[in-house]
Short mmCIF file of N, CA and C and ligand atoms in Angstrom, two decimals:
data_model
loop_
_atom_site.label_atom_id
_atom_site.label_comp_id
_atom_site.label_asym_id
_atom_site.label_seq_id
_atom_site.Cartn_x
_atom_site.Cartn_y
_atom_site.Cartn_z
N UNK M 16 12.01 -7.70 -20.78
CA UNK M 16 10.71 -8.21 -20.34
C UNK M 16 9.56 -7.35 -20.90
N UNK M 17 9.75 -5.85 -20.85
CA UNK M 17 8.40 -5.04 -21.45
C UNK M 17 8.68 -5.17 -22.87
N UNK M 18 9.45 -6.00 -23.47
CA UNK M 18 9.30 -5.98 -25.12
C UNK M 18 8.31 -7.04 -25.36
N UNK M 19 7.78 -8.16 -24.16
CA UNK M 19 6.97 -9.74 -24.53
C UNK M 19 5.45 -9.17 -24.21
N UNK M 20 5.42 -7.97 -23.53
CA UNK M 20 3.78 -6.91 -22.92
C UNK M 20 3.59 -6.19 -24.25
N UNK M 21 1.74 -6.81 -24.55
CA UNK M 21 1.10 -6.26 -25.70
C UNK M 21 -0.08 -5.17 -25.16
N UNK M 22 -1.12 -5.62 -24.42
CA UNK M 22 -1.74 -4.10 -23.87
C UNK M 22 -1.48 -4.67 -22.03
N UNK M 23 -1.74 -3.13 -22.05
CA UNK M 23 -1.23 -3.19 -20.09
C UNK M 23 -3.17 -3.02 -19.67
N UNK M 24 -3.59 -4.11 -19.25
CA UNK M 24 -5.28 -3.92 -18.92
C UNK M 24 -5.11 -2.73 -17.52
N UNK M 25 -4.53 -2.85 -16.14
CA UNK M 25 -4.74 -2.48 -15.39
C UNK M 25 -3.12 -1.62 -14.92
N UNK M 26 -2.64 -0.33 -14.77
CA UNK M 26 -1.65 0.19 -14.54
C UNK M 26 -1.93 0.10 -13.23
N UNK M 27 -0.11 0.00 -12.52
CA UNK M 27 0.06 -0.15 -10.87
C UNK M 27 -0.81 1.16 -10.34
N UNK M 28 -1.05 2.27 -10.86
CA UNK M 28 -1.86 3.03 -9.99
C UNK M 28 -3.08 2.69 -10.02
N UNK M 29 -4.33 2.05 -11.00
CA UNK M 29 -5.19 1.39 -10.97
C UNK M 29 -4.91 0.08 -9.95
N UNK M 30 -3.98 -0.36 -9.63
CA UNK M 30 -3.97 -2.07 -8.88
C UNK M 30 -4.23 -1.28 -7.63
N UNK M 31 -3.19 -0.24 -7.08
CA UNK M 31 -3.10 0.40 -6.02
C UNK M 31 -4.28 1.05 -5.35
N UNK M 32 -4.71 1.75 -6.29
CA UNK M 32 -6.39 1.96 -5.75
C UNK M 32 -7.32 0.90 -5.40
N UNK M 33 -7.58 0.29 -6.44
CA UNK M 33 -8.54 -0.84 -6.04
C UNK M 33 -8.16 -1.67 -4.75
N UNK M 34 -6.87 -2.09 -4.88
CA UNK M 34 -6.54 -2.89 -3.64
C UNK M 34 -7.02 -2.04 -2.58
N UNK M 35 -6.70 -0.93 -2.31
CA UNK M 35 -6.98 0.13 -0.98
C UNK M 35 -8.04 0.55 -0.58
N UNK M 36 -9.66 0.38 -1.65
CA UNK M 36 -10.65 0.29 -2.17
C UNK M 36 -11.20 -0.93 -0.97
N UNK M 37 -10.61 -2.28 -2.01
CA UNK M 37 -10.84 -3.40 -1.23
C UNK M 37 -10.25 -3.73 0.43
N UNK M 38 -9.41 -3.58 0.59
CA UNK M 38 -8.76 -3.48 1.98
C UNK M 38 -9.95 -2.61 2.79
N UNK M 39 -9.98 -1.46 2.59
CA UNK M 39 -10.85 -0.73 3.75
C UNK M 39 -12.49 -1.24 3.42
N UNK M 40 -13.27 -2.05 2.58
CA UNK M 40 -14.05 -3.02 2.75
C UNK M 40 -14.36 -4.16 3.67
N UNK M 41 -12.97 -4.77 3.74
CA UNK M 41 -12.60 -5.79 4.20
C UNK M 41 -12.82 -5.57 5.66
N UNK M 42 -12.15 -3.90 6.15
CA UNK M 42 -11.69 -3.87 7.17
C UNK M 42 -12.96 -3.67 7.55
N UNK M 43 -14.24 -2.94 7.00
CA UNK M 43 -15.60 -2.69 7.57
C UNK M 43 -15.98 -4.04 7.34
N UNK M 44 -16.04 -5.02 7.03
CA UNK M 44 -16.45 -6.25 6.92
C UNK M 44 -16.15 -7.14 8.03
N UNK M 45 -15.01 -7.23 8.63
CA UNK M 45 -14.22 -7.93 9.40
C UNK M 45 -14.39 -7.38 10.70
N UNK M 46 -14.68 -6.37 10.69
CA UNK M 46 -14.19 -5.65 12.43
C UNK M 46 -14.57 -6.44 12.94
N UNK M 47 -13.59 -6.83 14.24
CA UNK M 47 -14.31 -7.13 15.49
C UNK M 47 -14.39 -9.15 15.08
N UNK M 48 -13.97 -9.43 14.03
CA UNK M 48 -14.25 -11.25 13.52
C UNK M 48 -12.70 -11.97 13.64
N UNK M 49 -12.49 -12.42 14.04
CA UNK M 49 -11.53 -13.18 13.91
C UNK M 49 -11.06 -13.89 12.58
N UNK M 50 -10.53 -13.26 11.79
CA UNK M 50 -10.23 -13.74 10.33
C UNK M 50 -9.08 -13.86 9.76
N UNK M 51 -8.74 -15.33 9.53
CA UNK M 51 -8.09 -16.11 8.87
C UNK M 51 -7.74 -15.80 7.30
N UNK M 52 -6.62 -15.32 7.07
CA UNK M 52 -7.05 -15.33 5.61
C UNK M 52 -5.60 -16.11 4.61
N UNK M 53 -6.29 -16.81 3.64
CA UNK M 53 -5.21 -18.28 3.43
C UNK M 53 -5.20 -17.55 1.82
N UNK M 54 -3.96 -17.10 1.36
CA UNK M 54 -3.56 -16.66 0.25
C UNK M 54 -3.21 -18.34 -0.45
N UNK M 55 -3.42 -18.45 -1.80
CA UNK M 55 -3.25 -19.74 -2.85
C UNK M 55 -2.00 -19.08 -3.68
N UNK M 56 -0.93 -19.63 -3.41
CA UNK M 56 0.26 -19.76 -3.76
C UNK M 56 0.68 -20.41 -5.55
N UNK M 57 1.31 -19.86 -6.59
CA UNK M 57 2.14 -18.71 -6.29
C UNK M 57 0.92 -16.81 -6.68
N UNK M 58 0.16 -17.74 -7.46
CA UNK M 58 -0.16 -16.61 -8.01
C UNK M 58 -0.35 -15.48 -7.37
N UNK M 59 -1.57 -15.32 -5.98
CA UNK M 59 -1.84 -14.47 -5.37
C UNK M 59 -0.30 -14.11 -4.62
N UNK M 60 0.56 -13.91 -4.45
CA UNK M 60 1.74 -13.68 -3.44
C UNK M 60 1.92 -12.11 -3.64
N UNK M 61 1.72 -11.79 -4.80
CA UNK M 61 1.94 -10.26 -4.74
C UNK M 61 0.78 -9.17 -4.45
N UNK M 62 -0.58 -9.37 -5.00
CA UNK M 62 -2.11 -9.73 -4.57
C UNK M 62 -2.09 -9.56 -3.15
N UNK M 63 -1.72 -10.82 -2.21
CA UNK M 63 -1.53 -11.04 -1.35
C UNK M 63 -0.90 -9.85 -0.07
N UNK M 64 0.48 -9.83 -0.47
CA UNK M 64 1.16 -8.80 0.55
C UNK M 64 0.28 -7.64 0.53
N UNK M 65 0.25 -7.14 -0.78
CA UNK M 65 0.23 -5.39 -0.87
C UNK M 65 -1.23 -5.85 0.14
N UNK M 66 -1.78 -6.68 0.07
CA UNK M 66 -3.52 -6.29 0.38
C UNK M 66 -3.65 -6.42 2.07
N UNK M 67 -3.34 -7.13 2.72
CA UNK M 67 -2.90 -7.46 4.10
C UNK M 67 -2.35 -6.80 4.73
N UNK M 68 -1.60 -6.03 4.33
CA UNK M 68 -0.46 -4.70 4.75
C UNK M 68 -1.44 -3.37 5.23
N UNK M 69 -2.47 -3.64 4.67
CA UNK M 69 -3.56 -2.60 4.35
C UNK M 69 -4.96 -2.93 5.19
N UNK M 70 -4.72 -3.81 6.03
CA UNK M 70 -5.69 -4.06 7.09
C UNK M 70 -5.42 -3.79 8.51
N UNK M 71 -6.15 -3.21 9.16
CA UNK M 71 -5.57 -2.51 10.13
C UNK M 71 -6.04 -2.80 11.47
N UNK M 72 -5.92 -4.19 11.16
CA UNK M 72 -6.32 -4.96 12.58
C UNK M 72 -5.25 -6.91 12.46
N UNK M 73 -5.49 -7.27 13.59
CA UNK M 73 -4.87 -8.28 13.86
C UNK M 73 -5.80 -9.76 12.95
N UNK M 74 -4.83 -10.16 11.80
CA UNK M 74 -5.20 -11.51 11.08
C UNK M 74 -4.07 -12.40 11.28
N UNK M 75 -4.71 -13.93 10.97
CA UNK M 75 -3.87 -14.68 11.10
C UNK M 75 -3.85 -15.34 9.49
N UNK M 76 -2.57 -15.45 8.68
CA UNK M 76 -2.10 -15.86 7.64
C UNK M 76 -1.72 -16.95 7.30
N UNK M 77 -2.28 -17.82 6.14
CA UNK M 77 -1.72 -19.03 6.45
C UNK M 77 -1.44 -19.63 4.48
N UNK M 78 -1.34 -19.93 4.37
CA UNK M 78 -1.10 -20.22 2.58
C UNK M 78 -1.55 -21.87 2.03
N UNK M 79 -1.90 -21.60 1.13
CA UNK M 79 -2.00 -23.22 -0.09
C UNK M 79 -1.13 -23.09 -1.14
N UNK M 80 -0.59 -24.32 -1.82
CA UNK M 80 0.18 -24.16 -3.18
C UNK M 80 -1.41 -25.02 -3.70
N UNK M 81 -1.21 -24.15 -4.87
CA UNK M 81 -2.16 -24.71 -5.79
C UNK M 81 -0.85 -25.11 -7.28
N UNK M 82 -1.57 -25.93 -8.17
CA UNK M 82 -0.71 -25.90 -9.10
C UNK M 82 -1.52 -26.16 -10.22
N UNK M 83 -1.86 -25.29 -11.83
CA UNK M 83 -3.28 -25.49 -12.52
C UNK M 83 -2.35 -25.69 -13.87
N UNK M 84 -1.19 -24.59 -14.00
CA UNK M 84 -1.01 -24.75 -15.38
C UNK M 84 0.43 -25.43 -15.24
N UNK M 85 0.70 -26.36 -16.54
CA UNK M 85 2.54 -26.61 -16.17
C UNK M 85 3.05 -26.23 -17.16
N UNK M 86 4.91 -25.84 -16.62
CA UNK M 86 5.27 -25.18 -17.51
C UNK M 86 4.89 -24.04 -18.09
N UNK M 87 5.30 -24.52 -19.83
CA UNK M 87 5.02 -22.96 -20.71
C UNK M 87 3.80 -23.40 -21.05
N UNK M 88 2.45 -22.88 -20.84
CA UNK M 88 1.00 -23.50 -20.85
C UNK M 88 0.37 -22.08 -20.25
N UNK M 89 -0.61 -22.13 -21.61
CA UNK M 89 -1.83 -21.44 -21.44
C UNK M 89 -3.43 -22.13 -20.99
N UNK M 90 -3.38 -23.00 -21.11
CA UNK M 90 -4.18 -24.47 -20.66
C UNK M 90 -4.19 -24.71 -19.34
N UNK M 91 -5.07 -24.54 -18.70
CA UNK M 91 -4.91 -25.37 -16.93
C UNK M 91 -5.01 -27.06 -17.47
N UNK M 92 -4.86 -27.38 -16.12
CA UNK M 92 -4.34 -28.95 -15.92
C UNK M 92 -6.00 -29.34 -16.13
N UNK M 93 -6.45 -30.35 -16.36
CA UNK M 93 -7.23 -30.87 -16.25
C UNK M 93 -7.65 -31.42 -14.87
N UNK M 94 -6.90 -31.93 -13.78
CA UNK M 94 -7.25 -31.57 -12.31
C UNK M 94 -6.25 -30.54 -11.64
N UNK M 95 -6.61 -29.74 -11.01
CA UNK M 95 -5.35 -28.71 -10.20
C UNK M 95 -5.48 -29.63 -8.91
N UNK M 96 -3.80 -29.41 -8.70
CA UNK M 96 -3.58 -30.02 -7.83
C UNK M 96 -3.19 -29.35 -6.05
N UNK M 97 -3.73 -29.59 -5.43
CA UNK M 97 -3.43 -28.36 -4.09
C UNK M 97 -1.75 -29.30 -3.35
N UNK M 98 -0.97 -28.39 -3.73
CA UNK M 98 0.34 -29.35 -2.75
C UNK M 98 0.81 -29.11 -1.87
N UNK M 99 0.34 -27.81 -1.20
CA UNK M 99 0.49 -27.46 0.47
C UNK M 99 -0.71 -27.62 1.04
N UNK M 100 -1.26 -28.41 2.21
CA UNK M 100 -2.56 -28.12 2.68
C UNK M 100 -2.46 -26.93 4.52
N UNK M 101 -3.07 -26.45 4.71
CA UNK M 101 -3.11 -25.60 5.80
C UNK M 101 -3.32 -26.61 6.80
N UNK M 102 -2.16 -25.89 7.76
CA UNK M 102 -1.97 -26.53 9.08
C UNK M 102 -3.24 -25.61 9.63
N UNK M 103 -3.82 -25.00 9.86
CA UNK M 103 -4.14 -23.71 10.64
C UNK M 103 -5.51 -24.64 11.02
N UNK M 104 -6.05 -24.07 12.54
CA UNK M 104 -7.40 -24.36 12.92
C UNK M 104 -7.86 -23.35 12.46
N UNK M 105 -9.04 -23.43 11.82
CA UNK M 105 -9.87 -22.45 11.69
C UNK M 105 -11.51 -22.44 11.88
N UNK M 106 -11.43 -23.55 13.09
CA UNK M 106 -12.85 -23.87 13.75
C UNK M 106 -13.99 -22.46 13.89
N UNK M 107 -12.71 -21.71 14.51
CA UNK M 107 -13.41 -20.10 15.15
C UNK M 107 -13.04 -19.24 14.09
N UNK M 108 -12.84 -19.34 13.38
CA UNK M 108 -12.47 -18.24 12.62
C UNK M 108 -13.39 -18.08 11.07
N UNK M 109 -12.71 -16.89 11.00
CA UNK M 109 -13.95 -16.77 9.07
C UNK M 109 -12.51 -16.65 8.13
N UNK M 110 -12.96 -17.14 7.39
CA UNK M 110 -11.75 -17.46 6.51
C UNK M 110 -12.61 -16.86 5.11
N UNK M 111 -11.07 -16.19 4.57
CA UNK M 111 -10.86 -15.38 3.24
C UNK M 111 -9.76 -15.67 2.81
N UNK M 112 -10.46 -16.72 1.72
CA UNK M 112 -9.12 -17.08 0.24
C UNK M 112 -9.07 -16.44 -0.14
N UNK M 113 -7.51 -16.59 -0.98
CA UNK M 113 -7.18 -14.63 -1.84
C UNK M 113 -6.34 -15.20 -2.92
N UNK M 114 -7.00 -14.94 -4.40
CA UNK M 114 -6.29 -15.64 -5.12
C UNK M 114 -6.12 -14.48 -6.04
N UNK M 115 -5.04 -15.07 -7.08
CA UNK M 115 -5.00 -13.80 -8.10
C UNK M 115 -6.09 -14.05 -9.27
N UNK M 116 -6.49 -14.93 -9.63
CA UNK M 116 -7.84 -14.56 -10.51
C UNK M 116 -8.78 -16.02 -10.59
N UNK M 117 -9.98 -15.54 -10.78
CA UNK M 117 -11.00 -16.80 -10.72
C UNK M 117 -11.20 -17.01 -12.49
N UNK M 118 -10.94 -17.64 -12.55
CA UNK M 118 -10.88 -18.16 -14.37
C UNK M 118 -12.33 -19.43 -14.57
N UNK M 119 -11.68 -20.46 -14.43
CA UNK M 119 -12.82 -21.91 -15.19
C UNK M 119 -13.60 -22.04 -13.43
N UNK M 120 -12.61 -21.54 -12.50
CA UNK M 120 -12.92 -21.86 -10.82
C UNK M 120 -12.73 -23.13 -10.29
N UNK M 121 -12.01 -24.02 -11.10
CA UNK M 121 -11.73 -25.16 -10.41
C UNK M 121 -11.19 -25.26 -9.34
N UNK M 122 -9.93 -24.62 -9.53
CA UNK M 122 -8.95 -24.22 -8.09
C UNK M 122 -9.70 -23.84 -7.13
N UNK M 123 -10.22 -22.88 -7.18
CA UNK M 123 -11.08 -22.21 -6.06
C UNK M 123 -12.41 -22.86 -5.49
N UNK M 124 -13.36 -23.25 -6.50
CA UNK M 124 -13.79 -24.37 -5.92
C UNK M 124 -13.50 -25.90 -5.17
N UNK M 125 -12.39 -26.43 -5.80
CA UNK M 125 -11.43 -27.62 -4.87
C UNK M 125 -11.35 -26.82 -3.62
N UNK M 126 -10.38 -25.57 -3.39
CA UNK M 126 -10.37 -25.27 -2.27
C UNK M 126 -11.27 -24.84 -1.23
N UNK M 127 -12.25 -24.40 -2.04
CA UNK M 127 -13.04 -24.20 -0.28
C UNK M 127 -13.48 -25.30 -0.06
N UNK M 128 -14.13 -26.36 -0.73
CA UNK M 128 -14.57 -27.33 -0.10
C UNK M 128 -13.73 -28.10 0.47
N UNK M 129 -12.49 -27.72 0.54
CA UNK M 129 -11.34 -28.75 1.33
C UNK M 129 -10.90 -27.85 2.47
N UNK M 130 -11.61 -26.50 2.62
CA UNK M 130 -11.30 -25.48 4.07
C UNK M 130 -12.66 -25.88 4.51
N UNK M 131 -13.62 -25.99 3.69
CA UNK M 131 -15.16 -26.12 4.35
C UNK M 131 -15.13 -27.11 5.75
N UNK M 132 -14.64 -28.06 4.80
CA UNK M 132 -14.32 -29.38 5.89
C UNK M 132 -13.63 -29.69 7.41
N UNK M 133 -12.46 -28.32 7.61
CA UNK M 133 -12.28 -27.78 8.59
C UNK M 133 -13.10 -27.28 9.50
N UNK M 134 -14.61 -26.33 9.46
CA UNK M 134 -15.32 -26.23 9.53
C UNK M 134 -15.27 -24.18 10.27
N UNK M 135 -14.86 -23.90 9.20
CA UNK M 135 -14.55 -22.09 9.70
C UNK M 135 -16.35 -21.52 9.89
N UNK M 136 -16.27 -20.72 10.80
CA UNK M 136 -17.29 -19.65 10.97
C UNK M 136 -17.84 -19.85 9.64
N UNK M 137 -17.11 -18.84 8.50
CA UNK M 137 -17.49 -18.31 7.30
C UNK M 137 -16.56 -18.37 6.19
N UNK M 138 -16.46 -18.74 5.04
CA UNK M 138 -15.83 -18.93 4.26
C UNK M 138 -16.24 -18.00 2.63
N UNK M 139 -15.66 -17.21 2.60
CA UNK M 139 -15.15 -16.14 1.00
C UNK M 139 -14.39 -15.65 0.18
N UNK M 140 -14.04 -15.86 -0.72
CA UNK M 140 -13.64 -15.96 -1.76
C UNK M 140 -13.23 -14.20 -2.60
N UNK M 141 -11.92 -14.14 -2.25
CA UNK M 141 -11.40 -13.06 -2.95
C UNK M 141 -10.32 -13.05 -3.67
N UNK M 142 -10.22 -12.19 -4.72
CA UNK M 142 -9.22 -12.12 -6.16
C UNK M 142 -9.28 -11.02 -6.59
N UNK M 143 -7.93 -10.76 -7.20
CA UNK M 143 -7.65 -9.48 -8.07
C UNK M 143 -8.21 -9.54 -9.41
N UNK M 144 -8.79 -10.91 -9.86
CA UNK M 144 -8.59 -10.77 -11.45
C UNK M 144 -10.22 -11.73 -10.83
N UNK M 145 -11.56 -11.05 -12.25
CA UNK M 145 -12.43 -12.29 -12.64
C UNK M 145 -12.33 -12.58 -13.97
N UNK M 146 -12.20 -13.52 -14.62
CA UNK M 146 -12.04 -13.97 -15.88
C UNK M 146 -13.49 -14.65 -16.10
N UNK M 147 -14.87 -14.02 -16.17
CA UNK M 147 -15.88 -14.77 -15.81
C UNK M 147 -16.18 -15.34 -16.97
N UNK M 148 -15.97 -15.30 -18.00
CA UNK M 148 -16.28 -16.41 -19.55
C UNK M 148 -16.10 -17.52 -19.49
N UNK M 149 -14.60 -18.02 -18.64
CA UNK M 149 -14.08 -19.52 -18.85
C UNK M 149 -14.96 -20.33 -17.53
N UNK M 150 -15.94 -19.40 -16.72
CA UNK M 150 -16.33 -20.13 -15.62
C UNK M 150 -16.92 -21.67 -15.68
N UNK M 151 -16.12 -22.56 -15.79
CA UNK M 151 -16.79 -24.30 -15.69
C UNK M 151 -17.52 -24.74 -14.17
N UNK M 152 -17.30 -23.94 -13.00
CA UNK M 152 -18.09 -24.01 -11.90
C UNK M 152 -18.73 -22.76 -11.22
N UNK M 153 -19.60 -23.58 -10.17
CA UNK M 153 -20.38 -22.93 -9.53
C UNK M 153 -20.02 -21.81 -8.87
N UNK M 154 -19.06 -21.07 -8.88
CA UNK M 154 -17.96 -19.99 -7.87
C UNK M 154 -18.56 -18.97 -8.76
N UNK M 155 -18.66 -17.86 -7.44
CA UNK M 155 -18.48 -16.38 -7.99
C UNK M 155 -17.48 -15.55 -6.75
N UNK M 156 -16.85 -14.85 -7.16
CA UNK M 156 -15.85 -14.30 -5.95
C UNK M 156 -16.84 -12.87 -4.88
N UNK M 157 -16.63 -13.49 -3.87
CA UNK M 157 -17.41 -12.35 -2.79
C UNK M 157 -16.66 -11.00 -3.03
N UNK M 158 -15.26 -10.68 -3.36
CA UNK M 158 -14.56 -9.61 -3.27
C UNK M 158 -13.50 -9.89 -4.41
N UNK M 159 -13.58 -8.78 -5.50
CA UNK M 159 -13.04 -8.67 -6.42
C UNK M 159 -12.93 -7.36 -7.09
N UNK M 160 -11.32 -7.43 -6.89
CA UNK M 160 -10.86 -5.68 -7.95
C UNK M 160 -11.31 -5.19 -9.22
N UNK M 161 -11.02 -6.62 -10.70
CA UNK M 161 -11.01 -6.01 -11.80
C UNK M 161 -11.91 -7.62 -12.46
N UNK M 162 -12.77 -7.32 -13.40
CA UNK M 162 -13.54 -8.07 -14.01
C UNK M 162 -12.32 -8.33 -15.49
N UNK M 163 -12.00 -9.20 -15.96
CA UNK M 163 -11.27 -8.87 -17.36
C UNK M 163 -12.10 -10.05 -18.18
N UNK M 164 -11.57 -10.05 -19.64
CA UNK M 164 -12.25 -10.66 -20.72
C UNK M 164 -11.51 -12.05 -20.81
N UNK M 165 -11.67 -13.12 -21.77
CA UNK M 165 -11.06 -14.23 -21.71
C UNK M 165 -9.60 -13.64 -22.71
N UNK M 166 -8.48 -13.60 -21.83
CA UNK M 166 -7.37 -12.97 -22.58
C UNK M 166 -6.41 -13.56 -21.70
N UNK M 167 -5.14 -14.30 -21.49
CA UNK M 167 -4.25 -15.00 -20.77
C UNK M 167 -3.36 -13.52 -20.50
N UNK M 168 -3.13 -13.12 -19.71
CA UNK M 168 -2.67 -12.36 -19.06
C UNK M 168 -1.50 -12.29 -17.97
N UNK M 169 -0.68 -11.53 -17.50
CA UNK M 169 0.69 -11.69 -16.89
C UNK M 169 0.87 -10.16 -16.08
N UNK M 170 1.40 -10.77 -14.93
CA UNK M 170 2.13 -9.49 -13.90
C UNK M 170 0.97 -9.02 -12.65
N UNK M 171 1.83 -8.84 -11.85
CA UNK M 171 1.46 -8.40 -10.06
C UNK M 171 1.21 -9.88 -9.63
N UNK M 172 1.65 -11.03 -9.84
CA UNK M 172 2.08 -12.39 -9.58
C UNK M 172 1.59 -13.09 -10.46
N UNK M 173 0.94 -12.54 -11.66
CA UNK M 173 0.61 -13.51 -12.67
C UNK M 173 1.40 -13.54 -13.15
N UNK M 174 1.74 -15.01 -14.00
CA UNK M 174 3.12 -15.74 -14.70
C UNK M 174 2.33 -16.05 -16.00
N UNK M 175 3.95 -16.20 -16.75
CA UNK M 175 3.51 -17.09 -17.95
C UNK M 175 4.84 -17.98 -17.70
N UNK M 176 4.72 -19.43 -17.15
CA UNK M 176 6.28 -20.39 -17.20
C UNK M 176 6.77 -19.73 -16.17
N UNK M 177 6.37 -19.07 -15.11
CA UNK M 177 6.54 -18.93 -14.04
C UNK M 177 7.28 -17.36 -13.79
N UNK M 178 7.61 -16.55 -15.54
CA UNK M 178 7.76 -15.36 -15.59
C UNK M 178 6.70 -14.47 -15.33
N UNK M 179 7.16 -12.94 -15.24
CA UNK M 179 6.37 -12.13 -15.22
C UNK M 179 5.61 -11.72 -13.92
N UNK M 180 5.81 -12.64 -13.16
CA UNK M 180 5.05 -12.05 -11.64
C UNK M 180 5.45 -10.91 -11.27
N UNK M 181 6.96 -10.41 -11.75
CA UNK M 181 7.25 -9.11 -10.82
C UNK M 181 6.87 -7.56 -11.71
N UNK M 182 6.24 -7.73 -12.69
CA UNK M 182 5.65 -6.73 -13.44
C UNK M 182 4.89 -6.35 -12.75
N UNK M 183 4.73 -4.78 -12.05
CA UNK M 183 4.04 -3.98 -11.36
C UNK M 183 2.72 -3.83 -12.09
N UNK M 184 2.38 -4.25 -13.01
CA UNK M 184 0.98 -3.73 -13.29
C UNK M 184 0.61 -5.36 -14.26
N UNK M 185 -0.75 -5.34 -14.42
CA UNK M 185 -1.56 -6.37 -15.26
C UNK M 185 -1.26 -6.13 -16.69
N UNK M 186 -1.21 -7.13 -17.69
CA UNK M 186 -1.16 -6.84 -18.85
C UNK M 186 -1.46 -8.26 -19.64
N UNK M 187 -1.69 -8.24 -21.36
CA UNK M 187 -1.91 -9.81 -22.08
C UNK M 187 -0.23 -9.52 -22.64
N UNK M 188 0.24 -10.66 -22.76
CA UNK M 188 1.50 -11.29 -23.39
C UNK M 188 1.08 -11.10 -25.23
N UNK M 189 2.23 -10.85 -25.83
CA UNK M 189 2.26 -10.70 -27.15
C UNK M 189 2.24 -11.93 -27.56
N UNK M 190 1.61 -12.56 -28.50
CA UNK M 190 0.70 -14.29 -28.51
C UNK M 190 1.96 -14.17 -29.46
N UNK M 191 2.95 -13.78 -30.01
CA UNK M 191 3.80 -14.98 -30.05
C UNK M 191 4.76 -15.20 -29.22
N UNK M 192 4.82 -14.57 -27.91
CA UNK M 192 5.46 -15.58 -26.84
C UNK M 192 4.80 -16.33 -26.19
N UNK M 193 3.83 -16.66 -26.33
CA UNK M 193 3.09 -17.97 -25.64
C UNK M 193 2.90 -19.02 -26.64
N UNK M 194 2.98 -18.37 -28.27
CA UNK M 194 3.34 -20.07 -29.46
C UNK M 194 4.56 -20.61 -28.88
N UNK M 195 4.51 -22.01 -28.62
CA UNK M 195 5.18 -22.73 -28.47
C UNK M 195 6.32 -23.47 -29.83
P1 XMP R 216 -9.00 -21.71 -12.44
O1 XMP R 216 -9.20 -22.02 -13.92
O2 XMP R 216 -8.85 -22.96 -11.62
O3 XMP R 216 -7.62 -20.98 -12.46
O4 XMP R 216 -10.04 -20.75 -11.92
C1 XMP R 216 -7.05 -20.47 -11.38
C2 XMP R 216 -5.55 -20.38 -11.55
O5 XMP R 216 -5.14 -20.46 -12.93
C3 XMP R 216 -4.16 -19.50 -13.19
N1 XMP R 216 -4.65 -18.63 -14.29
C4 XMP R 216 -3.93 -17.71 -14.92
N2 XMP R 216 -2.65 -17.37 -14.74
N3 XMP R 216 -2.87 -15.74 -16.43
C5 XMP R 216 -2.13 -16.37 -15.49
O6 XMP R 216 -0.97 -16.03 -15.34
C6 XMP R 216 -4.17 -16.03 -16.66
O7 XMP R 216 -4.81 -15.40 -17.52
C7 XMP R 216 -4.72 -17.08 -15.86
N4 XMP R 216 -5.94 -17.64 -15.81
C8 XMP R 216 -5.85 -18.60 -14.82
C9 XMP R 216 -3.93 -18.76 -11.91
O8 XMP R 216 -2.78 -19.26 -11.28
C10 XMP R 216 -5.12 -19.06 -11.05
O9 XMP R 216 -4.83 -19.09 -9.68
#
């Protein structure tokens, strides 16, 4: 697997900080709020744990499947499709999406306006990764670790074909494993 990794952008001790960075933010942000926070499936899952683990008060967890790219694809879908929707009330609550990176923002935009509608306290938008070049919508993330360049990238739950999520640190794929 580390023979298909061309540069490593962010090493697990860089992820580790920032996440711990962001977590005790969160936790001065949150005190005392009742907050919901709905991780977007698969990407954020690793994103996800380490960051939650690291809050040091009582949240309630709840998840979306999103689905943008198929297959072996560097290309999102032309609509992403959400295929889990949240059971969860979140009338009273403030809700924090947690995704692994905001890219064109389609995904992330579909989704809040489909939590909006639930009608939470407060609704914000957090990610490990901003990819802010490919932005095609109106989204900017309230809470975010690492800014990166337009470069397709893999590891800490980012995939390429559904590999690579369990690579402890961020990195771009050697472009000829993503020629098809
Ligand atoms: P959008 O374009 O809707 O994308 O903001 C969000 C989803 O697309 C995936 N994505 C990537 N996955 N490397 C990946 O492994 C990337 O560089 C990349 N860019 C976007 C990701 O699943 C994200 O949730």
């Amino acid at each position: 697997m580390k023979n298909d990794i061309g540069e490593v952008l962010f090493s697990e001790a860089e992820i580790k900080n920032s996440v711990s960075v962001l977590a005790q933010k969160l936790a001065v942000d949150y005190k005392h709020k009742n907050l919901t926070i709905i991780g977007v499936l698969n990407g954020s899952l690793v994103f996800l744990s380490d960051l939650i683990r690291q809050i040091p008060f009582s949240v309630k967890i709840d998840t979306i499947k999103a689905s943008t790219y198929v297959g072996a694809s560097t290309s999102p879908n032309a609509e992403t499709e959400i295929i889990h929707n949240t059971n969860l009330n979140v009338k009273d609550e403030h809700v924090l999406i947690v995704d692994d990176i905001l890219d064109t923002g389609r995904t992330l935009s579909k989704i809040v306006r489909m939590v909006t509608k639930h009608s939470p306290i407060s609704i914000k938008v957090c990610v490990l990764l901003d990819k802010m070049a490919r932005r095609e919508r109106g989204i900017e993330p309230d809470y975010c670790c690492f800014e990166i360049e337009d470069k397709f990238v893999v590891g800490y739950g980012l995939d390429f074909d559904n590999r690579y999520r369990n690579l402890p640190y961020v990195a771009v794929l050697r472009d000829d494993i993503m020629i098809p």
